[in-house]
Tab-separated table of C-alpha atoms in Angstrom:
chain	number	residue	atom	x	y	z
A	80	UNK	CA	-139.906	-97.266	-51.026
A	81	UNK	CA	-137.619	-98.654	-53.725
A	82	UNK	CA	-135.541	-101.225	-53.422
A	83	UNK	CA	-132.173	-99.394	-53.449
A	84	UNK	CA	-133.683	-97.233	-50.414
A	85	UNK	CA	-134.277	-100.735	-48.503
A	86	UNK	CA	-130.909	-102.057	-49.116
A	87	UNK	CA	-129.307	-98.864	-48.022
A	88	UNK	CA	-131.243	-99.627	-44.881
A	89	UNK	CA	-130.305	-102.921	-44.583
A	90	UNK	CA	-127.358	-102.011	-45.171
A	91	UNK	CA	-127.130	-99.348	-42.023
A	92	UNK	CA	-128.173	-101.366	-39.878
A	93	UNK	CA	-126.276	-104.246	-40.468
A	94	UNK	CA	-123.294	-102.058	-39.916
A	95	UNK	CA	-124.589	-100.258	-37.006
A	96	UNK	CA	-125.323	-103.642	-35.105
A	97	UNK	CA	-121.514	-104.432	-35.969
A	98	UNK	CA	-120.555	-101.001	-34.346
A	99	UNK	CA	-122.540	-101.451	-31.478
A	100	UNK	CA	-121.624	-105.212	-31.167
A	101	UNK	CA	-118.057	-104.155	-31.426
A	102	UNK	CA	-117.569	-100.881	-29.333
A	103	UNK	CA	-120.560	-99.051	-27.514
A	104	UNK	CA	-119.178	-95.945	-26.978
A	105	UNK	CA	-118.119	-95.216	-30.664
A	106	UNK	CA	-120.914	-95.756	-32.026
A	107	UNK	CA	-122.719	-93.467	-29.633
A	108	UNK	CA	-120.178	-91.335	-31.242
A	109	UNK	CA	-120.941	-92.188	-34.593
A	110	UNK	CA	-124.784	-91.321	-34.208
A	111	UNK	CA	-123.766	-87.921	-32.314
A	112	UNK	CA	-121.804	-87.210	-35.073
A	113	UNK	CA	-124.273	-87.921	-38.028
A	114	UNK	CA	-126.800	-86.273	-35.713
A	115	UNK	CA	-124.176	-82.888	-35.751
A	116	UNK	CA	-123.778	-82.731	-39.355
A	117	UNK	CA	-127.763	-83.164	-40.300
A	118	UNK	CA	-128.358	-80.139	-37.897
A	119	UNK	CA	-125.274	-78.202	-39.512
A	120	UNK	CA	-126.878	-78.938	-43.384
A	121	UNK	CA	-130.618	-78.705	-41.732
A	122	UNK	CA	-131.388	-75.052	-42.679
A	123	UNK	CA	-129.998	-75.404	-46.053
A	124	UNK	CA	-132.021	-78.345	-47.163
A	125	UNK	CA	-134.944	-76.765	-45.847
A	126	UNK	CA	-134.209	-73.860	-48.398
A	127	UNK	CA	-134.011	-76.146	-51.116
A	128	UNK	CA	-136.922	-78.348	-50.275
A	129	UNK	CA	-139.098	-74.916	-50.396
A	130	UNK	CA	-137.005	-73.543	-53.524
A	131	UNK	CA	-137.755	-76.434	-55.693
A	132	UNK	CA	-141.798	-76.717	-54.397
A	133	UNK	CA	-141.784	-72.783	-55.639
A	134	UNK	CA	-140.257	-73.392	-58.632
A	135	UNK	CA	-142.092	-76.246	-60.074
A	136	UNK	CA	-145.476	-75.293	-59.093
A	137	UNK	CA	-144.624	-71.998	-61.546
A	138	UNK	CA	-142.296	-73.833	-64.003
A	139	UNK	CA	-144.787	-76.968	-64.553
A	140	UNK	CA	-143.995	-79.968	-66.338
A	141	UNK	CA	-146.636	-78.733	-68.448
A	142	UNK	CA	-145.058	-75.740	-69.310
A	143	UNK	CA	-141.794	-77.304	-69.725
A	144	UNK	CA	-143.124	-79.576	-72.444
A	145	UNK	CA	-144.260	-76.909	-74.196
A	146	UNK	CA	-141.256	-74.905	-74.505
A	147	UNK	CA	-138.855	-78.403	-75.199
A	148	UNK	CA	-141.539	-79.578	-77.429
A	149	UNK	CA	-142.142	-76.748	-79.843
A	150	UNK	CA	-138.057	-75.494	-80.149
A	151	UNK	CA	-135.824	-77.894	-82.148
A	152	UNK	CA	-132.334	-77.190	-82.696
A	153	UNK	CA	-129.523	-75.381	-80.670
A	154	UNK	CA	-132.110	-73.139	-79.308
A	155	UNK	CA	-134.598	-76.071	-78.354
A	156	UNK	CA	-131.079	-77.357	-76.634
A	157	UNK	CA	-130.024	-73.695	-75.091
A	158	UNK	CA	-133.875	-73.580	-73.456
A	159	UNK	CA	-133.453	-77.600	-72.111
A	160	UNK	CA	-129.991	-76.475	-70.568
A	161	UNK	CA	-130.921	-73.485	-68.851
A	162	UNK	CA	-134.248	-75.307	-67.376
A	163	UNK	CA	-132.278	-78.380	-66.618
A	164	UNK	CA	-129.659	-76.163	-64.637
A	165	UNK	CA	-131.903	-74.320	-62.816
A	166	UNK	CA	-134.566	-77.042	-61.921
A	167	UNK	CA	-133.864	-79.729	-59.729
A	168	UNK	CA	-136.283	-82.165	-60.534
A	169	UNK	CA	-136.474	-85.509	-58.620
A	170	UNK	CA	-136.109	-88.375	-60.549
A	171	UNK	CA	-139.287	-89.758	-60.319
A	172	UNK	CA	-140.841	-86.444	-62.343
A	173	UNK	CA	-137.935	-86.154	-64.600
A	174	UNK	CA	-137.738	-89.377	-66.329
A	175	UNK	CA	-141.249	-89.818	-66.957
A	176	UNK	CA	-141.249	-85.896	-68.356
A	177	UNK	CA	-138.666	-86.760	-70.824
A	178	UNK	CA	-140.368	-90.206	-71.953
A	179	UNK	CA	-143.314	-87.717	-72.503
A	180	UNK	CA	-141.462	-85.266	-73.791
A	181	UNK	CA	-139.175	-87.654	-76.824
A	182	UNK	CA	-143.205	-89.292	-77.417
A	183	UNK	CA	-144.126	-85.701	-78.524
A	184	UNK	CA	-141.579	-84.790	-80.867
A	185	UNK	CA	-138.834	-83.712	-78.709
A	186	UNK	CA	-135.358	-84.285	-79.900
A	187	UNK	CA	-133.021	-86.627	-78.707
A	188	UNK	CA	-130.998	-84.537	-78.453
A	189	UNK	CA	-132.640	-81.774	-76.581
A	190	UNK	CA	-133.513	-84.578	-73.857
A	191	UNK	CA	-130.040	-85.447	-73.037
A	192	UNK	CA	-128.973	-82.098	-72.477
A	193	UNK	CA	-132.326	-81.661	-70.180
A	194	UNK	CA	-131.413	-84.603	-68.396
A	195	UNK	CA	-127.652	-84.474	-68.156
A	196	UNK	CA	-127.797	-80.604	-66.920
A	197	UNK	CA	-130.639	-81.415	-64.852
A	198	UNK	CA	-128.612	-84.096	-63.130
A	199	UNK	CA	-125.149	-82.294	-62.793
A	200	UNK	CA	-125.647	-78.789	-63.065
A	201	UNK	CA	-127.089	-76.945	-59.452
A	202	UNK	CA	-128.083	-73.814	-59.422
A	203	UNK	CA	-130.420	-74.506	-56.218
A	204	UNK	CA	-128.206	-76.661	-54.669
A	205	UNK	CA	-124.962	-74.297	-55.334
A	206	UNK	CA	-124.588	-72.305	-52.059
A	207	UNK	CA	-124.476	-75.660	-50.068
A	208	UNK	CA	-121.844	-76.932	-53.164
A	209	UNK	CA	-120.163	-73.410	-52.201
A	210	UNK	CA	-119.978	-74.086	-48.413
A	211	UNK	CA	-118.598	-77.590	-49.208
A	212	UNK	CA	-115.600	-77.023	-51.981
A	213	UNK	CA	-115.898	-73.016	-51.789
A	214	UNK	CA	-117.077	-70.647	-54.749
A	215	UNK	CA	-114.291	-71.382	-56.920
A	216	UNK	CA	-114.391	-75.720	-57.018
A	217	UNK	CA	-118.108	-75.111	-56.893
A	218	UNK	CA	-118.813	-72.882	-59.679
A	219	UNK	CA	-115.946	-74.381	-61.686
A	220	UNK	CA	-117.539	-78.121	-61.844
A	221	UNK	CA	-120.950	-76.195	-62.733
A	222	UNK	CA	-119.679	-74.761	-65.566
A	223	UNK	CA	-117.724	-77.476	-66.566
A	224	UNK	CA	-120.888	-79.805	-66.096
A	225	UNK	CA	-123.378	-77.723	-68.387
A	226	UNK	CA	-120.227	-77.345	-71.222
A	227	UNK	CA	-119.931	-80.920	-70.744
A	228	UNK	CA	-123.792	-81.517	-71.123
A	229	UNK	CA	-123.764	-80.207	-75.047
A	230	UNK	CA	-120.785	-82.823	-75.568
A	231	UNK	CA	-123.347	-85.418	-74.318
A	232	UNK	CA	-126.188	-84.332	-76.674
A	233	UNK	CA	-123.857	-84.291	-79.092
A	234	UNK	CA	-123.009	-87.481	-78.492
A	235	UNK	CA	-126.069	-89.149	-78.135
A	236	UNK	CA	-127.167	-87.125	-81.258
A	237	UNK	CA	-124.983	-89.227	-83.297
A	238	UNK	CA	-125.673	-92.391	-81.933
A	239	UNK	CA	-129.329	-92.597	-81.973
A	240	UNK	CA	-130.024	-89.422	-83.864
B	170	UNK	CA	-129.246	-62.666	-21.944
B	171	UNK	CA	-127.523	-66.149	-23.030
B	172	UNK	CA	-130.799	-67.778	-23.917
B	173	UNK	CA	-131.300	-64.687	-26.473
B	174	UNK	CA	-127.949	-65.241	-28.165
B	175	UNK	CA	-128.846	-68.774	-28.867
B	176	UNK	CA	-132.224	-68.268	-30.557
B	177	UNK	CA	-130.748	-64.941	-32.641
B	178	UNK	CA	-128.327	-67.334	-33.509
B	179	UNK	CA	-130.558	-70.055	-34.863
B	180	UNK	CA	-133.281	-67.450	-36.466
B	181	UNK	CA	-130.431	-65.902	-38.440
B	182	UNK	CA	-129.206	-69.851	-39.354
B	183	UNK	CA	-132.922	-70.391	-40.740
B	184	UNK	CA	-133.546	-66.558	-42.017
B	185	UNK	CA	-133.508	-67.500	-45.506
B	186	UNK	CA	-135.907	-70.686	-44.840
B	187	UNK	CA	-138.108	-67.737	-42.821
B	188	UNK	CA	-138.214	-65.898	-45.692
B	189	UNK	CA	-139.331	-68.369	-48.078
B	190	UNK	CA	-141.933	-69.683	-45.725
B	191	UNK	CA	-143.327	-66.054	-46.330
B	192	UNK	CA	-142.787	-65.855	-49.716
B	193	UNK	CA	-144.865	-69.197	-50.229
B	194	UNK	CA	-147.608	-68.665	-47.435
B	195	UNK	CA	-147.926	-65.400	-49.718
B	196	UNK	CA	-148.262	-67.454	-52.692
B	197	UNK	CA	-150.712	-69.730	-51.147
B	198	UNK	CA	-152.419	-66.640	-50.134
B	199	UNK	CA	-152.551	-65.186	-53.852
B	200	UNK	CA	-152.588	-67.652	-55.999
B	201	UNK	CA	-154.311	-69.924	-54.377
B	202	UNK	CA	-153.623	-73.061	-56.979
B	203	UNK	CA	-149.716	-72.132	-57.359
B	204	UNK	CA	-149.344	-72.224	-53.739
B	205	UNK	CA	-151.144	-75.577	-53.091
B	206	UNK	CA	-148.775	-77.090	-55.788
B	207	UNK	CA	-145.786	-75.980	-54.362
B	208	UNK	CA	-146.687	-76.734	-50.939
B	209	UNK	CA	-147.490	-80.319	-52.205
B	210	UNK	CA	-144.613	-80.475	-54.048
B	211	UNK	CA	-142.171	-79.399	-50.900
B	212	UNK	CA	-143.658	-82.551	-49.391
B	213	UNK	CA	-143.393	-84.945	-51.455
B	214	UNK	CA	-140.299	-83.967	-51.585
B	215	UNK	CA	-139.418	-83.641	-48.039
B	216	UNK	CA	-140.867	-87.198	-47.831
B	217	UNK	CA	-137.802	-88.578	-50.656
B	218	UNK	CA	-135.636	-86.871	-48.263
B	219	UNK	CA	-136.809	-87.978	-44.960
B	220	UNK	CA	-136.595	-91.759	-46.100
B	221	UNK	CA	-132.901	-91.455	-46.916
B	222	UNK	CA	-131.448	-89.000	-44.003
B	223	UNK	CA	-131.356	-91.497	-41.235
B	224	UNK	CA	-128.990	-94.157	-43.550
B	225	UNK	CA	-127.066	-91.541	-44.953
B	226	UNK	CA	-126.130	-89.716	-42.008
B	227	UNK	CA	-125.583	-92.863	-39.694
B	228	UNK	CA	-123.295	-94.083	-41.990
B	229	UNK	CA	-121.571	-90.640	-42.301
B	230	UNK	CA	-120.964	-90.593	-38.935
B	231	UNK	CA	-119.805	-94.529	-38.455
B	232	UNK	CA	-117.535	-93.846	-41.749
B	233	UNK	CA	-116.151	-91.004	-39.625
B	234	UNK	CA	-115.499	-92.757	-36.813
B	235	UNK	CA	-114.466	-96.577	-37.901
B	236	UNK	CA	-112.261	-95.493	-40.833
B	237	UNK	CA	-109.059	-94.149	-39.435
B	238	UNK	CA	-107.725	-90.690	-41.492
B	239	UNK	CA	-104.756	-93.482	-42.813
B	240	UNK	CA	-106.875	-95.798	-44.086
B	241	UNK	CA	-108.808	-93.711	-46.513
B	242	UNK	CA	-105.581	-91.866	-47.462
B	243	UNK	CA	-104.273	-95.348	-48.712
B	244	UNK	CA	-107.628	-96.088	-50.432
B	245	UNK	CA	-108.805	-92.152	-51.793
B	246	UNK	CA	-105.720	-90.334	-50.744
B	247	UNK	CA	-103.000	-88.829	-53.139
B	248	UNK	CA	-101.204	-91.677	-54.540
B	249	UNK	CA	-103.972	-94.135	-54.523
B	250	UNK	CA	-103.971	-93.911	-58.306
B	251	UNK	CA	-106.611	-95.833	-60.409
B	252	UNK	CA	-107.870	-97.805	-57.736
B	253	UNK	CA	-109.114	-94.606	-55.414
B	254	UNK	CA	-110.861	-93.169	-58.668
B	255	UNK	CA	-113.133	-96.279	-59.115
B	256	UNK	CA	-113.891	-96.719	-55.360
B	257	UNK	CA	-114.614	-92.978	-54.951
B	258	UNK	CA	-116.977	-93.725	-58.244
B	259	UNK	CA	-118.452	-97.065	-56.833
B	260	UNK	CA	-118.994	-95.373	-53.284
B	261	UNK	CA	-120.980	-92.724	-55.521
B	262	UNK	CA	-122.814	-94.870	-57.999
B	263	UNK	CA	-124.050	-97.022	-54.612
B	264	UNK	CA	-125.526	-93.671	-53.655
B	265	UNK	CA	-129.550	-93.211	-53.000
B	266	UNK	CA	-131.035	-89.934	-52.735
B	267	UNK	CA	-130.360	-86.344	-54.007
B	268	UNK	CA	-127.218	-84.732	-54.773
B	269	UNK	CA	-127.801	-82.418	-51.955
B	270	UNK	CA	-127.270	-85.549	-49.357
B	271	UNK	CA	-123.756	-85.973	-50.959
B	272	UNK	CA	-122.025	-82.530	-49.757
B	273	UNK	CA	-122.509	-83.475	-46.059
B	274	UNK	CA	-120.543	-87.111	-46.742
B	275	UNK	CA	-118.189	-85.061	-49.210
B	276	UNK	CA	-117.163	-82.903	-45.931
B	277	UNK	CA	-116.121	-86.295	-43.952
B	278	UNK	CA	-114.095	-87.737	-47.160
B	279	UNK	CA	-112.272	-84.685	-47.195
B	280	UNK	CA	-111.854	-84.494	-43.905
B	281	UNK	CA	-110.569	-88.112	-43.797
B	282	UNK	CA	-107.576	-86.738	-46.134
B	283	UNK	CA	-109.225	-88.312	-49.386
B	284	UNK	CA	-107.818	-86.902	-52.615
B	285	UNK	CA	-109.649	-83.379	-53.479
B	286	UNK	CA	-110.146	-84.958	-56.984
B	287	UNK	CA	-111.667	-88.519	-55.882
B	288	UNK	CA	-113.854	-85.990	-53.922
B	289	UNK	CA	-114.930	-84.766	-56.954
B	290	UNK	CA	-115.051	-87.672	-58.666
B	291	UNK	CA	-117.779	-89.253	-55.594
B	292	UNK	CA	-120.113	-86.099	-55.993
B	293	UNK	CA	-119.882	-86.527	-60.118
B	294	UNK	CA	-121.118	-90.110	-59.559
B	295	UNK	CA	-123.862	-89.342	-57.113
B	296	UNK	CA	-124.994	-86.872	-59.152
B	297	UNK	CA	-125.487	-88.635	-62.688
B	298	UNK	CA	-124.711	-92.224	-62.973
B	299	UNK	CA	-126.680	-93.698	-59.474
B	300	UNK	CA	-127.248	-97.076	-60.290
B	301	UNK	CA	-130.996	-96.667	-59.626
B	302	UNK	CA	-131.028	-94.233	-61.329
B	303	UNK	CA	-129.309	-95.881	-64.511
B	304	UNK	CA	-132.505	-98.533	-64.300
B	305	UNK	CA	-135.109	-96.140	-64.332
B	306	UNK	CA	-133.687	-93.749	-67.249
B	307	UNK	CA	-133.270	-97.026	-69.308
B	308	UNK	CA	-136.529	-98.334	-68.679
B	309	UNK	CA	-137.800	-94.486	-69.464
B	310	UNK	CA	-135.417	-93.321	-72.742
B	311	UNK	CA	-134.399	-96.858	-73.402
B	312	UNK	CA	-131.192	-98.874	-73.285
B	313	UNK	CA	-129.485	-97.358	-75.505
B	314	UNK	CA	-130.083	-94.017	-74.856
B	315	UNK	CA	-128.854	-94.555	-70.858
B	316	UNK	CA	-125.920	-96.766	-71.929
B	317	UNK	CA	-124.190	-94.092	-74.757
B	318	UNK	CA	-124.582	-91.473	-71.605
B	319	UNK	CA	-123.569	-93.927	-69.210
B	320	UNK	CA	-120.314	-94.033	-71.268
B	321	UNK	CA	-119.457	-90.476	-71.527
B	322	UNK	CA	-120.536	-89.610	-68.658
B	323	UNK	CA	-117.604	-91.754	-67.260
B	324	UNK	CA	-115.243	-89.813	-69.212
B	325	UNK	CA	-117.110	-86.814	-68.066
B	326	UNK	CA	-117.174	-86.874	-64.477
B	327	UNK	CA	-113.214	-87.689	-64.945
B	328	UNK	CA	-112.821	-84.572	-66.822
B	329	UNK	CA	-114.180	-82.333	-64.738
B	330	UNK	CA	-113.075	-83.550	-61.550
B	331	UNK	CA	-109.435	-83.665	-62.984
B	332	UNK	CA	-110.083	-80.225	-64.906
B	333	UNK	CA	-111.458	-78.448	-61.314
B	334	UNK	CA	-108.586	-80.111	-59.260
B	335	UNK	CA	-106.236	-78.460	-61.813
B	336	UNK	CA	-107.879	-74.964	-62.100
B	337	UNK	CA	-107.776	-74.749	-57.634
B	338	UNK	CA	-104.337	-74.114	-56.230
B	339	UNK	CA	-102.912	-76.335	-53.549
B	340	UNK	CA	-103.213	-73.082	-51.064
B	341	UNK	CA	-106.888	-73.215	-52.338
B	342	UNK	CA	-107.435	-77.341	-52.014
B	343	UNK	CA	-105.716	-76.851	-48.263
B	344	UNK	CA	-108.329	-74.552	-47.120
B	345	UNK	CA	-111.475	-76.109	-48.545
B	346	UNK	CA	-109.645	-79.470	-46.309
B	347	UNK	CA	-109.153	-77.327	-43.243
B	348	UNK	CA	-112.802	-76.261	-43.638
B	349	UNK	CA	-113.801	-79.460	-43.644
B	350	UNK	CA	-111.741	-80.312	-40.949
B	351	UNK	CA	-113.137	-77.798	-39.051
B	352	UNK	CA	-116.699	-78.209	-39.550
B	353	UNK	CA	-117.622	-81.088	-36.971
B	354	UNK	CA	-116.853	-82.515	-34.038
């Protein structure tokens, strides 16, 4: 466990000691409550937790090297983008992928837009954004997010291209 | 029968987990090394989850119920200017876990009358500049590399939470709030 994970513990139950120090019945509340909207979001993390097992046991790191690795250029970028949207990769794959990735000749460029489209662009995760903000909010931030992904490798091109 | 309403009710909730339980336990059964990685893969990640659903959700639910609806209009609400933008971006940079944990505590901010913007503005910092996060794509890419996105990415998330705010219509904003409203308790 990392240490942001134990602080956000520490963290809860410091606060839920307060609660329960303070008023008993609220915070019975409180846990009913957190307990309603897990159940409500249950079957749709399920989905994803399956969806992105599928997906990256086809679409392996391996294979993702090799596509990132071998284009350059705004195609090498369009192929990072679409992967990065439609992956969700945990961070503890992802980073270490794109270390791997710049160590083989990958692009600085082509990285950021990997890593900024991986990290806020959803395709998986869009029918829960949809349920949350509805379709229009939901698919307006996506596309906004993988425009705004080129502006970053664009960006980062220039500084440490 | 009542008892057969409730469990039609919760197979059609789960149908499209069902279905990809299939799907995979078919890929497991034909391709027998593409269905063994997935499989491990769905629980290592259910593991990352599982350690940061109890936190999340108790706070959730002690955020709904401590914080009255006023209070977090005067800190997030319309009219909290500058100041609700960076606590909506602190609350998401002190974030831990996936983006998909954020939509559930993005219903209760919402709900709590915080601005639809600052909303947006909370999921934009969960999802890309975590602090956590920020440590381990430095120590991967390097410095540099994390702080020049670090930077735009502040003007980013801005952008596009102002930009989405501005393309929905109030009518629009209202309902997504009275869905949230609606969704608990």
């Amino acid at each position: 466990m990392d240490v942001s994970t134990i602080i956000l513990y520490v963290v809860t139950v410091v606060l839920l000691l307060l609660s329960f120090w303070k008023d008993r019945k609220k915070t019975l509340t409180a846990l009913k409550k957190g307990r309603k909207a897990f159940e409500n979001i249950m079957p749709q993390f399920l989905v994803i937790l399956i969806f992105i097992g599928l997906m990256l046991a086809v679409l392996t790191p391996e294979q993702i090297s090799s596509v990132l690795g071998s284009q350059s250029g705004w195609l090498g970028m369009l192929l990072a983008s679409l992967i990065g949207s439609i992956t969700l990769i945990p961070g503890f794959i992802a980073f270490p992928l794109a270390s791997a990735l710049l160590k083989n000749g990958a692009g600085f460029m082509q990285i950021a837009v990997f890593v900024s489209t991986l990290m806020m662009v959803g395709i998986v995760t869009l029918p829960l954004e949809i349920k949350t903000f509805g379709r229009k909010a939901a698919v307006t931030r996506n596309l906004l997010a993988y425009v705004f992904s080129f502006g970053v490798a664009i960006v980062i091109g220039v500084v440490l291209g | 029968m009542k008892s057969d309403a409730k469990w039609l009710k919760v197979l059609k909730r789960y149908r499209i987990f069902l279905v990809l339980v299939v799907i995979n336990l078919f890929v497991l059964l034909a391709f027998p090394t593409i269905g063994t990685r997935s499989l491990s893969l769905t629980w290592a990640n259910t593991l990352e989850m599982l350690s940061i659903i109890p936190p999340v959700f108790i706070l959730l639910g002690l955020l709904d119920v401590w914080v009255k609806r006023e209070t977090m209009i005067k800190l997030m609400g319309e009219g909290s200017g500058l100041r609700g933008v960076l606590l909506a971006f602190l609350l998401g940079s002190a974030a831990a876990g996936p983006l998909y944990a954020a939509f559930p505590v993005a219903v209760v901010l919402l709900k709590k009358g915080t601005r639809f913007s600052n909303v947006l503005i909370f999921i934009g910092a969960w999802s890309t500049t975590k602090i956590p996060m920020l440590m381990f794509e430095a120590s991967a890419l390097g410095w540099k590399f994390m702080l020049t996105r670090f930077a735009i990415d502040l003007v980013g998330i801005a952008l596009i939470a102002w930009i989405t705010g501005k393309v929905l219509s109030k009518e629009e904003i209202q309902k997504i709030r009275a869905q949230a409203e609606a969704a608990e308790t």
